[in-house]
Amino acid sequence: MKKQVYSCGIDYLQVMDEDGGIDLQLMPSIPDSKIVEMYKWMLFTRNLDAKTLSLQRQGRAVTYAPLVGEEASQIGVALAMRKDDVLAPSFRQHGIHIARGQPLDDYFIYWKGYEDGSKSARSINALAVCVPVGTQVPHGAGVAFAQRYMGKDAATVAYVGDGGTSEGDFHEALNFAGVYKLPLIVVIENNQWAISVPRKGQTAAETLAQKAVAAGIRGVQVDGNDVLAVYKAAADALASAKDGPTLIECVTYRMGMHTTADDPTKYRAEEEVNAWKARDPLRRVNLYLTSKGLWSSQLEQETTEQHQRQIDEAVERAEQFKPDPRGMFETLYSFMPDALKEEEDNAVSNNFWM
Amino acid sequence: MKVNMVGAINNALELAMREDDRIVILGEDVGRDGGVFRVTDGLIDKFGAKRVVDTPLEESGIIGASIGMALAGLRPVPEIQFAGFMLLAFSQLVNHAARYRTRTRGTMSVPMVVRTPVSGGVRTLEHHSDSPEALYSHIGGLIVIEPSNPYDAKGLLIKALRMQDPVIFLEPTKLYRLFKQEIPDENYEVPIGKANYMRKGNDLTIITYGTMAPLVQEVADKKNVSADVIDLRTINPVDEQTILESVKRTGRAMIVHEAELSFGVGAEISARIAEKAIFELSAPIIRVASPSIPYPFPGYEGFYLPNAKKIGDAIDRILSV
Ligand SMILES: Cc1ncc(C[n+]2csc(CCOP(=O)(O)OP(=O)(O)O)c2C)c(N)n1
Ligand SMILES: [Mg+2]
């Protein structure tokens, strides 16, 4: 005997097309003012990204992972999340941190290379920036487990890249969340590249969203450059999180280098990058809002200037930050072991051999 | 040829691949990109994508598959992009690579060379600056090598690629491009398990390796002390014979490494000296290392890493006894 025991398909979601046209049937019921808010956050994120990149180029920030091109995949989720929802980020989600209220000073202190910049993660219900690829997703499952356990009306959003979906931790987390039907939303920020390895080099699967199928959870692919589609997918997943996890694949594009230590001309063609410019996540919202009389080039300029002032002031304050190396010792354990105290005293009395 | 460490390793890989077509390089970004440090640059053009393989982003998969490849007769050379991420493959290394030979009483072996960049001092993000040599040396069955100059890097790698054992080949990022050295164009081996005298003296033995080796030599030269400086080159198996020979002669021993102080390579070497030469010492052993805390974010690394002053102070202290 032979019969089909399972079949599946993956939905693709786009609400706003590349020219700002709306699919009214899919349009989430939100006021236009919310779309203006989304646009402003995307613009802020882009301005912040450009500033950080230029600071890095001047030697005033450490190795930095730019997000230009991926604003919608972050802001759409950030604005769908509620305050009590928890974020388990990877290392490129600066937009969400900021839109969830991370103080800009801390953002810059982090990118100047100090742990102190991570202090405020707690206050915005975020876990720490996570560098080992994919390892944050199981944390997300654990946070979701705790939310369920404690009876909280909240969910967890874990981010991961296209490359990160190859890691065992990613699959283990989906599996864990699926078994217990945890309130976990895993967002794949599929920017088509993992450093020099293209999306097709990661998996033979047609979509990344279908990774949900084997875990027995919901999976959807969205136009990751369409902030409304991202928002809708996230809002739907959050609304039904009490029934179990959802995997959302945001199809977007890494317009910049992997990090400031990377040279993308070594492995990808300029034509590919150019082709994605037409699909820019800001451009389409700008067109939409302008056509509705809700945005203008004058507003764009004023807003950008205001952002830049805000950003520059934060940079100034971050420059005043005084590192305290004793923090390395003092915060390692919840108590101070004698042997470590001796190491610390020795370092302090020798002025850290500076 | 006059090359830096990147050039030396690249050249060793090329020569070994010409000599032995069982050698396959695999890892994240090792192909078209030539590795994030360009160590495998150009090899995909010379040997094709069949032998220089860009893998998916999965460290456990890379090492686990390398073990299988080795068991089946190939000689994989997996690259793990940074040592911090090799921990995702720790189980494969400890539970399988290290044990296969003894598990099968010598009938099956895992000849592979795992290359990974280690150590800091170059202002990288979290997890990009770890010095994990003690972790792997603690596991019997894994050979752990860490060169400190281009000549040794090439000779040690060529030797490692001809061995039957799993080798962890640690490459200090800080030394990748720090200086160039004249080295032979052709194949040559540097013995594994054999330390190198960088410098000879009578009053003190300083045992070091990796990022600290050139620094220790510089400090000893500047201070003009009569000190042996021994570069271990191989961490495990450690060259106890050379260490004891020197320490018994000088009567003073100091160990300098970048890795954290506690439970490190310095502790192992101190113990061996204490066990076999304690009555020949005229001063307590000194360890100079990073504090017993994880490698910090780059803003703090200047407060963390052993530097010339810290090493110099320790030299003054031990010589004053
Ligand atoms: C476990 C692990 N392996 C390797 C790296 C080095 N690394 C940093 S980012 C990256 C590529 C990540 O690609 P992707 O998951 O698609 O995220 P993106 O960088 O595109 O946002 C790699 C290989 C790492 N940080 N962690
Ligand atoms: Mg990616």
XYZ file of C-alpha atoms and ligand atoms in Angstrom:
702
model
C 0.000 0.000 0.000
C 1.105 3.494 -0.696
C -0.694 6.674 0.263
C 0.118 10.265 0.949
C 0.278 10.837 4.696
C 1.126 14.518 4.689
C 1.130 17.426 2.318
C 1.837 21.057 2.824
C 2.193 24.412 1.180
C 3.696 27.715 2.233
C 1.817 31.001 1.886
C 3.560 34.134 0.689
C 2.288 37.459 1.977
C 2.655 40.904 0.459
C 0.357 43.783 1.416
C 2.062 46.755 -0.207
C 3.761 46.309 -3.560
C 6.986 47.919 -4.677
C 5.233 51.057 -5.864
C 3.126 51.598 -2.774
C -0.030 49.887 -4.074
C -2.110 48.159 -1.397
C -3.829 44.775 -1.455
C -6.957 45.916 0.352
C -8.046 42.406 1.272
C -4.859 41.805 3.203
C -4.488 45.287 4.645
C -4.344 45.108 8.451
C -6.865 47.386 10.132
C -4.548 50.122 11.314
C -4.878 53.880 10.960
C -2.666 55.756 8.516
C -0.978 57.406 11.474
C 0.447 53.998 12.357
C 1.927 53.734 8.874
C 3.498 57.155 9.341
C 4.941 55.909 12.602
C 6.346 52.825 10.849
C 7.896 55.002 8.187
C 9.483 57.338 10.735
C 11.027 54.419 12.580
C 12.386 52.956 9.363
C 13.841 56.339 8.477
C 15.332 56.720 11.940
C 16.847 53.257 11.718
C 18.387 54.030 8.366
C 19.827 57.319 9.624
C 21.191 55.628 12.720
C 22.748 52.876 10.631
C 24.486 55.391 8.378
C 25.835 57.252 11.392
C 27.184 54.120 13.063
C 28.842 53.054 9.838
C 30.559 56.420 9.540
C 31.679 56.297 13.191
C 33.178 52.876 12.537
C 35.001 54.211 9.503
C 36.484 56.942 11.706
C 37.621 54.374 14.266
C 34.988 55.524 16.781
C 32.977 52.283 16.753
C 33.961 48.624 16.645
C 33.183 46.151 13.859
C 29.595 46.910 12.936
C 26.862 44.928 11.152
C 24.802 47.346 9.026
C 21.094 46.750 8.493
C 20.395 49.016 5.528
C 17.707 47.403 3.359
C 16.310 45.319 6.209
C 14.374 48.065 8.020
C 10.908 46.700 7.253
C 11.789 43.211 8.478
C 12.600 44.748 11.839
C 10.225 47.679 12.284
C 7.152 45.732 11.171
C 7.745 43.289 14.014
C 8.823 45.926 16.540
C 5.548 47.824 16.134
C 3.442 44.669 16.287
C 5.048 43.563 19.539
C 3.543 44.598 22.839
C 5.601 45.952 25.695
C 5.532 42.676 27.636
C 6.601 40.580 24.664
C 10.242 39.602 24.809
C 12.815 39.978 22.051
C 15.629 37.459 21.589
C 17.782 39.240 19.026
C 20.700 38.203 16.910
C 23.302 40.920 16.155
C 21.736 42.957 13.338
C 18.399 43.980 14.875
C 19.362 47.501 15.944
C 16.085 48.835 14.551
C 13.962 46.786 16.927
C 15.991 47.671 19.991
C 15.644 51.354 19.226
C 11.953 51.192 18.328
C 11.331 49.321 21.586
C 12.917 52.160 23.492
C 16.575 51.279 23.975
C 18.338 54.504 25.008
C 20.469 55.682 22.089
C 23.394 56.345 24.421
C 23.494 52.662 25.297
C 23.335 51.685 21.676
C 26.448 53.749 20.989
C 28.214 52.538 24.128
C 27.656 48.978 22.945
C 29.056 49.750 19.495
C 32.012 51.550 21.045
C 32.806 48.130 22.479
C 31.568 48.166 26.068
C 29.338 45.662 27.852
C 27.826 48.618 29.710
C 25.728 49.317 26.611
C 23.809 46.086 27.245
C 22.580 47.202 30.651
C 19.299 48.563 29.355
C 18.312 45.443 27.385
C 16.320 44.325 30.404
C 14.264 47.496 30.485
C 13.015 46.932 26.932
C 12.321 43.225 27.521
C 15.136 42.139 25.268
C 17.798 39.523 25.768
C 21.390 40.539 25.088
C 22.747 40.908 21.564
C 23.727 37.402 20.502
C 26.773 36.828 18.329
C 27.031 33.020 18.074
C 24.656 32.442 15.172
C 21.397 30.677 15.986
C 22.141 30.162 19.669
C 19.563 32.728 20.773
C 16.610 30.798 19.346
C 16.560 28.150 22.103
C 16.703 31.010 24.621
C 13.584 32.359 22.971
C 11.897 28.982 23.393
C 12.868 29.006 27.054
C 11.521 32.491 27.630
C 8.278 31.422 25.952
C 8.182 28.389 28.225
C 8.530 30.687 31.246
C 5.825 33.020 29.950
C 3.444 30.116 29.633
C 4.491 28.733 33.021
C 3.925 32.052 34.745
C 0.596 32.581 33.020
C 1.694 35.767 31.313
C -0.236 37.237 28.426
C 2.914 37.715 26.393
C 4.972 36.022 23.704
C 8.602 35.884 22.623
C 10.085 36.897 19.304
C 13.429 35.350 18.357
C 15.352 36.590 15.328
C 17.691 34.537 13.193
C 19.338 34.956 9.790
C 19.036 32.776 6.705
C 22.445 31.346 7.555
C 21.343 30.727 11.105
C 18.645 28.319 9.948
C 21.401 25.797 9.205
C 22.466 25.601 12.837
C 21.258 22.734 14.992
C 20.150 25.174 17.691
C 17.595 26.695 15.322
C 15.983 23.341 14.638
C 16.141 22.246 18.243
C 14.395 25.440 19.304
C 11.576 25.042 16.756
C 11.182 21.459 17.834
C 11.130 22.346 21.523
C 8.597 25.118 20.983
C 6.462 22.877 18.789
C 6.273 20.036 21.283
C 5.032 22.346 24.056
C 3.090 24.694 21.747
C 4.959 27.641 23.221
C 4.166 31.299 22.508
C 7.276 31.711 20.353
C 7.588 33.579 17.079
C 10.792 32.949 15.187
C 11.527 35.564 12.552
C 14.020 34.636 9.884
C 15.548 37.818 8.518
C 16.436 36.225 5.193
C 18.718 38.825 3.651
C 19.920 36.302 1.030
C 23.497 36.141 2.294
C 25.412 34.700 5.207
C 28.651 36.599 4.730
C 29.691 35.176 1.314
C 27.381 32.181 1.208
C 24.144 32.733 -0.732
C 20.774 31.515 0.501
C 20.922 28.522 -1.855
C 24.163 27.460 -0.220
C 22.397 26.987 3.107
C 19.633 24.582 2.250
C 18.157 22.608 -0.620
C 14.709 23.650 0.602
C 12.746 26.000 -1.640
C 11.779 28.290 1.232
C 13.047 28.783 4.759
C 9.487 29.078 6.042
C 8.961 25.391 5.305
C 11.442 24.567 8.066
C 8.347 24.975 10.224
C 6.710 21.967 8.624
C 9.040 19.377 10.094
C 8.612 20.939 13.525
C 4.840 20.767 13.180
C 4.355 24.511 13.593
C 2.950 27.262 11.423
C 5.204 28.811 8.806
C 4.693 31.756 6.473
C 6.867 33.631 4.018
C 6.430 37.388 3.722
C 7.831 40.165 1.594
C 10.357 41.364 4.134
C 10.664 44.724 2.414
C 6.959 45.361 2.923
C 6.540 46.699 6.416
C 2.777 46.090 6.332
C 3.178 42.422 5.447
C 5.773 41.989 8.165
C 3.528 43.807 10.626
C 0.518 41.706 9.698
C 2.359 38.398 9.913
C 3.830 39.339 13.290
C 0.537 40.662 14.655
C -1.309 37.504 13.549
C 1.368 35.266 15.057
C 1.325 37.224 18.315
C -2.458 37.150 18.479
C -2.453 33.368 18.172
C 0.748 32.735 20.148
C -1.216 31.150 22.960
C -2.023 28.330 20.516
C 1.601 27.731 19.607
C 4.641 28.946 17.690
C 4.936 30.505 14.244
C 7.910 30.752 11.933
C 7.990 33.877 9.768
C 10.443 34.123 6.897
C 11.024 37.741 5.880
C 12.431 37.831 2.369
C 14.698 40.859 2.299
C 18.168 41.831 1.159
C 21.418 42.850 2.798
C 22.165 46.031 0.835
C 25.467 46.637 2.603
C 28.447 44.604 3.638
C 28.096 41.746 6.121
C 30.062 43.770 8.641
C 32.567 46.551 8.321
C 35.242 43.830 8.147
C 33.726 42.388 4.962
C 34.233 43.128 1.263
C 31.132 41.949 -0.645
C 32.620 42.744 -4.070
C 34.627 39.572 -3.577
C 31.595 37.338 -3.912
C 28.504 39.100 -5.252
C 27.627 41.058 -8.355
C 26.699 44.728 -8.262
C 23.721 43.961 -10.569
C 22.161 41.812 -7.890
C 22.400 44.626 -5.364
C 21.023 47.140 -7.868
C 18.053 44.922 -8.671
C 17.005 45.085 -5.034
C 17.123 48.886 -4.932
C 13.741 49.032 -6.652
C 12.337 46.944 -3.825
C 13.579 49.321 -1.147
C 11.427 49.080 1.989
C 11.280 52.850 2.584
C 10.644 53.954 -0.954
C 7.292 52.196 -1.300
C 5.925 53.522 1.990
C 7.108 56.985 1.052
C 5.204 56.712 -2.249
C 2.087 55.500 -0.469
C 2.127 58.196 2.206
C 2.973 60.934 -0.280
C 0.073 59.906 -2.512
C -2.208 60.230 0.494
C -0.831 63.648 1.380
C 0.644 62.311 4.603
C 4.278 62.786 3.702
C 6.388 65.188 1.656
C 9.992 65.833 0.784
C 9.919 68.742 3.214
C 8.735 66.488 6.045
C 11.345 63.963 5.034
C 14.074 66.574 5.308
C 12.852 67.994 8.605
C 12.483 64.558 10.123
C 15.926 63.499 8.977
C 17.477 66.652 10.443
C 15.698 66.035 13.705
C 16.914 62.426 13.765
C 20.441 63.530 13.073
C 20.381 66.013 15.936
C 19.066 63.360 18.275
C 21.680 60.882 17.097
C 24.556 63.367 17.277
C 23.625 64.329 20.828
C 23.618 60.676 21.845
C 27.012 60.170 20.206
C 28.328 63.135 22.192
C 27.054 61.678 25.446
C 28.412 58.223 24.602
C 31.827 59.794 23.976
C 31.781 60.976 27.590
C 31.312 57.411 28.796
C 34.028 56.409 31.267
C 34.770 52.693 31.167
C 35.288 51.002 34.503
C 37.311 47.814 34.042
C 36.489 46.664 37.566
C 33.089 45.738 36.132
C 34.760 42.773 34.406
C 35.516 41.311 37.829
C 32.609 42.610 39.869
C 29.821 41.306 37.647
C 31.135 37.832 36.861
C 29.454 36.065 39.781
C 26.683 37.002 42.169
C 29.378 36.983 44.868
C 33.101 37.638 44.867
C 35.338 34.575 45.232
C 38.507 35.278 47.229
C 40.822 34.231 44.420
C 39.116 36.520 41.951
C 39.181 39.375 44.439
C 42.917 38.926 44.693
C 43.240 39.100 40.905
C 41.117 42.244 40.859
C 43.022 43.962 43.672
C 46.251 43.135 41.952
C 44.986 44.611 38.677
C 43.628 47.742 40.354
C 46.752 48.402 42.429
C 48.846 48.107 39.284
C 46.450 50.369 37.397
C 45.803 47.434 35.047
C 49.429 47.735 33.913
C 48.458 50.762 31.859
C 59.570 33.464 0.036
C 58.910 36.303 2.443
C 55.435 35.917 3.913
C 53.256 36.670 6.919
C 51.451 33.896 8.757
C 48.430 34.048 6.451
C 50.701 33.552 3.455
C 52.581 30.732 5.151
C 49.430 28.802 6.016
C 47.964 29.372 2.569
C 51.174 28.072 1.025
C 51.249 25.016 3.310
C 47.676 24.164 2.344
C 48.464 24.531 -1.336
C 51.579 22.336 -1.201
C 49.825 19.680 0.871
C 46.833 19.632 -1.473
C 49.139 19.134 -4.450
C 50.878 16.294 -2.664
C 47.761 14.542 -1.361
C 44.496 14.600 -3.260
C 42.606 13.241 -0.264
C 42.853 16.651 1.357
C 39.582 18.613 1.278
C 39.121 22.050 2.820
C 35.643 22.816 4.129
C 34.075 25.578 6.164
C 32.087 28.789 6.200
C 33.237 31.272 3.548
C 36.458 29.364 2.761
C 35.769 29.240 -0.980
C 34.941 32.311 -3.040
C 35.596 34.641 -0.114
C 38.881 32.925 0.733
C 37.960 32.854 4.429
C 37.235 35.911 6.524
C 40.990 36.286 7.117
C 41.842 35.304 3.519
C 43.807 32.278 4.687
C 42.319 30.055 1.965
C 42.376 32.833 -0.630
C 42.809 31.573 -4.183
C 42.663 27.881 -3.289
C 39.217 27.453 -4.853
C 40.661 28.695 -8.154
C 43.565 26.256 -7.925
C 41.699 23.170 -6.699
C 38.044 23.785 -7.534
C 34.874 23.754 -5.462
C 35.170 19.979 -5.108
C 38.153 20.354 -2.786
C 37.500 23.801 -1.310
C 33.965 23.576 -0.037
C 31.766 26.420 1.204
C 29.557 24.778 3.798
C 26.260 25.818 5.319
C 26.519 27.659 8.630
C 26.699 24.667 10.975
C 29.794 24.000 13.035
C 28.652 20.693 14.461
C 27.777 19.581 10.945
C 31.171 20.678 9.622
C 33.157 18.813 12.276
C 30.840 15.818 12.382
C 31.002 15.455 8.599
C 34.779 15.900 8.690
C 35.012 13.009 11.124
C 32.990 10.874 8.724
C 35.115 11.968 5.775
C 38.271 11.080 7.692
C 36.909 7.692 8.727
C 36.125 7.030 5.065
C 39.648 7.792 3.881
C 39.713 11.501 3.110
C 41.830 14.089 4.924
C 39.464 16.913 5.774
C 40.780 20.303 6.830
C 37.737 21.999 8.345
C 38.009 25.675 9.148
C 35.921 27.041 12.002
C 35.564 30.771 11.456
C 36.424 31.739 15.046
C 37.403 29.585 18.007
C 34.389 30.800 19.979
C 32.131 29.055 17.487
C 34.023 25.769 17.667
C 32.203 25.192 20.937
C 29.125 24.394 18.856
C 31.121 21.384 17.633
C 32.648 20.533 20.999
C 30.647 17.354 21.341
C 31.867 16.023 17.991
C 35.471 16.803 18.892
C 35.412 15.429 22.416
C 32.966 12.561 22.073
C 34.169 11.327 18.710
C 37.301 12.820 17.138
C 39.337 12.328 20.292
C 38.035 8.851 21.077
C 37.671 7.066 17.744
C 41.142 5.609 17.690
C 41.166 4.239 21.209
C 37.491 3.260 20.961
C 38.387 0.956 18.086
C 41.760 0.033 19.547
C 43.656 1.684 16.751
C 41.738 0.200 13.851
C 39.934 3.408 12.911
C 41.363 6.892 13.053
C 40.363 10.447 12.329
C 43.140 12.199 10.427
C 41.885 15.746 10.195
C 43.275 19.180 10.910
C 40.764 21.614 12.361
C 41.984 25.160 11.739
C 40.594 28.070 13.712
C 41.665 31.624 14.575
C 42.245 32.307 18.267
C 43.070 35.021 20.762
C 42.509 38.735 20.771
C 44.182 42.080 20.735
C 42.514 43.086 17.488
C 39.328 44.719 18.777
C 36.789 42.180 17.586
C 33.228 41.519 18.708
C 32.274 39.152 21.517
C 33.382 35.496 21.039
C 35.969 36.406 18.372
C 38.965 36.540 20.725
C 38.894 33.376 22.809
C 41.981 31.347 23.689
C 40.608 27.825 24.185
C 43.840 25.775 23.977
C 43.478 24.397 27.498
C 39.950 23.126 26.771
C 41.165 20.970 23.902
C 44.426 19.999 25.581
C 42.428 18.652 28.495
C 40.946 16.073 26.134
C 43.328 13.183 25.556
C 43.388 12.251 21.882
C 43.405 15.743 20.395
C 46.707 17.252 19.340
C 46.765 21.008 19.954
C 49.132 23.228 18.015
C 49.579 26.982 18.085
C 52.300 28.586 15.982
C 53.691 32.046 16.723
C 55.448 32.813 13.447
C 55.142 32.092 9.707
C 57.986 29.535 9.584
C 56.511 27.370 12.318
C 52.974 27.796 10.991
C 53.896 26.317 7.623
C 56.078 23.496 8.936
C 53.680 22.499 11.696
C 50.698 22.497 9.357
C 52.466 20.365 6.766
C 53.437 17.915 9.478
C 49.898 17.908 10.898
C 48.429 17.179 7.468
C 50.593 14.054 7.222
C 49.572 12.641 10.593
C 46.921 10.073 11.441
C 45.479 12.018 14.375
C 42.899 14.758 14.872
C 44.769 18.041 15.219
C 43.422 21.341 16.529
C 45.455 23.989 14.740
C 45.076 27.352 16.470
C 46.024 30.478 14.542
C 46.454 33.711 16.534
C 44.641 36.422 14.580
C 46.903 39.073 16.020
C 49.917 37.367 14.451
C 48.312 36.699 11.055
C 49.737 39.842 9.527
C 51.934 41.228 12.295
C 55.246 40.457 10.601
C 56.799 38.697 7.623
C 59.528 36.107 7.645
C 61.744 34.459 5.046
C 60.697 30.812 4.783
C 61.529 27.980 2.343
C 59.367 27.773 -0.789
C 59.194 24.001 -0.642
C 57.666 21.484 1.750
C 59.260 21.156 5.169
C 58.114 19.858 8.527
C 58.388 21.315 11.993
C 58.148 18.508 14.543
C 55.008 18.225 16.626
C 55.470 17.895 20.382
C 58.749 19.793 20.283
C 59.169 23.274 21.766
C 61.502 25.909 20.359
C 64.101 28.029 22.113
C 63.445 31.569 20.898
C 66.260 32.827 23.068
C 68.827 31.420 25.493
C 69.967 32.588 28.927
C 70.941 31.476 32.410
C 68.799 33.161 35.055
C 65.224 32.484 34.090
C 63.042 30.272 31.900
C 59.964 31.834 30.327
C 57.579 29.364 28.739
C 55.081 30.854 26.330
C 53.341 30.412 22.962
C 50.960 32.075 20.544
C 50.297 35.816 20.794
C 52.540 36.146 23.828
C 55.645 34.602 22.234
C 56.826 37.625 20.213
C 55.891 39.939 23.082
C 57.846 37.962 25.674
C 60.864 37.861 23.411
C 60.678 41.602 22.887
C 60.401 42.300 26.622
C 63.278 39.956 27.466
C 65.430 41.578 24.799
C 64.574 45.110 25.931
C 65.245 44.336 29.568
C 68.396 42.575 28.498
C 67.841 39.729 30.943
C 69.597 36.396 30.665
C 66.492 34.328 30.041
C 65.524 31.247 28.077
C 62.346 31.931 26.138
C 60.638 28.723 25.101
C 57.835 28.756 22.538
C 55.819 25.587 23.079
C 54.410 25.485 19.514
C 52.593 22.270 20.460
C 50.442 22.642 23.569
C 49.412 18.983 23.742
C 51.434 16.801 23.926
C 53.580 19.260 25.849
C 57.364 19.124 25.495
C 58.112 18.479 29.137
C 61.672 17.450 28.417
C 62.697 20.827 27.013
C 60.929 22.683 29.825
C 62.612 20.650 32.561
C 66.012 20.819 30.905
C 65.816 24.608 30.886
C 64.250 25.099 34.309
C 66.792 22.845 35.997
C 69.507 24.991 34.449
C 68.039 28.432 35.280
C 66.253 27.662 38.554
C 63.403 30.074 37.779
C 60.246 29.437 35.783
C 57.609 31.775 34.483
C 54.735 30.901 32.172
C 53.106 33.565 30.021
C 49.913 33.021 28.071
C 47.013 35.120 26.891
C 44.346 32.619 27.990
C 42.674 33.030 31.365
C 44.833 32.258 34.392
C 42.785 29.657 36.213
C 42.970 25.981 35.195
C 45.029 26.898 32.157
C 48.140 25.703 30.349
C 50.235 27.574 32.908
C 48.741 25.478 35.683
C 49.613 22.262 33.859
C 53.190 23.330 33.245
C 53.623 24.604 36.811
C 52.444 21.270 38.105
C 54.900 19.364 35.961
C 57.768 21.597 37.040
C 56.721 21.282 40.671
C 56.489 17.526 40.413
C 59.813 16.981 38.725
C 62.083 19.939 39.487
C 60.842 21.709 42.607
C 64.118 21.262 44.489
C 65.989 22.901 41.663
C 63.917 26.099 41.811
C 65.273 29.170 43.561
C 62.013 31.157 43.290
C 58.296 30.377 43.217
C 56.858 29.818 39.751
C 54.993 32.808 38.297
C 52.113 32.663 35.859
C 51.288 35.722 33.769
C 47.912 35.442 32.070
C 44.618 37.197 31.483
C 42.319 37.402 34.490
C 40.020 34.461 35.234
C 37.067 36.032 33.438
C 35.707 35.673 29.906
C 37.345 37.759 27.204
C 35.679 41.185 27.411
C 34.205 43.396 24.717
C 36.929 45.218 22.756
C 36.700 48.443 24.767
C 38.096 46.624 27.783
C 40.684 44.401 26.172
C 43.477 46.848 26.980
C 42.699 46.319 30.664
C 42.562 42.571 30.219
C 45.396 41.318 28.054
C 48.857 40.715 29.492
C 51.095 43.455 28.118
C 54.796 44.334 28.124
C 54.531 46.070 31.493
C 52.816 43.167 33.199
C 55.375 40.716 31.798
C 58.255 43.054 32.665
C 57.037 43.470 36.252
C 56.823 39.702 36.617
C 60.364 39.308 35.307
C 61.597 41.862 37.861
C 59.752 40.074 40.619
C 61.050 36.609 39.862
C 64.619 37.800 39.371
C 64.534 39.678 42.683
C 64.097 36.422 44.614
C 27.993 29.966 15.479
C 28.611 31.011 14.635
N 29.324 30.643 13.552
C 29.915 31.569 12.784
C 29.806 32.885 13.080
C 30.463 33.926 12.202
N 29.406 34.638 11.496
C 28.902 35.781 11.973
S 27.594 36.280 11.109
C 27.709 34.999 10.034
C 26.726 34.864 8.925
C 25.345 34.951 9.446
O 24.467 34.870 8.394
P 22.917 34.982 8.655
O 22.501 34.004 9.680
O 22.261 34.894 7.329
O 22.737 36.419 9.299
P 23.137 37.831 8.635
O 24.564 38.067 8.994
O 22.934 37.743 7.183
O 22.253 38.815 9.305
C 28.768 34.180 10.376
C 29.164 32.979 9.640
C 29.069 33.230 14.217
N 28.924 34.511 14.600
N 28.486 32.285 14.977
Mg 21.737 36.451 6.095
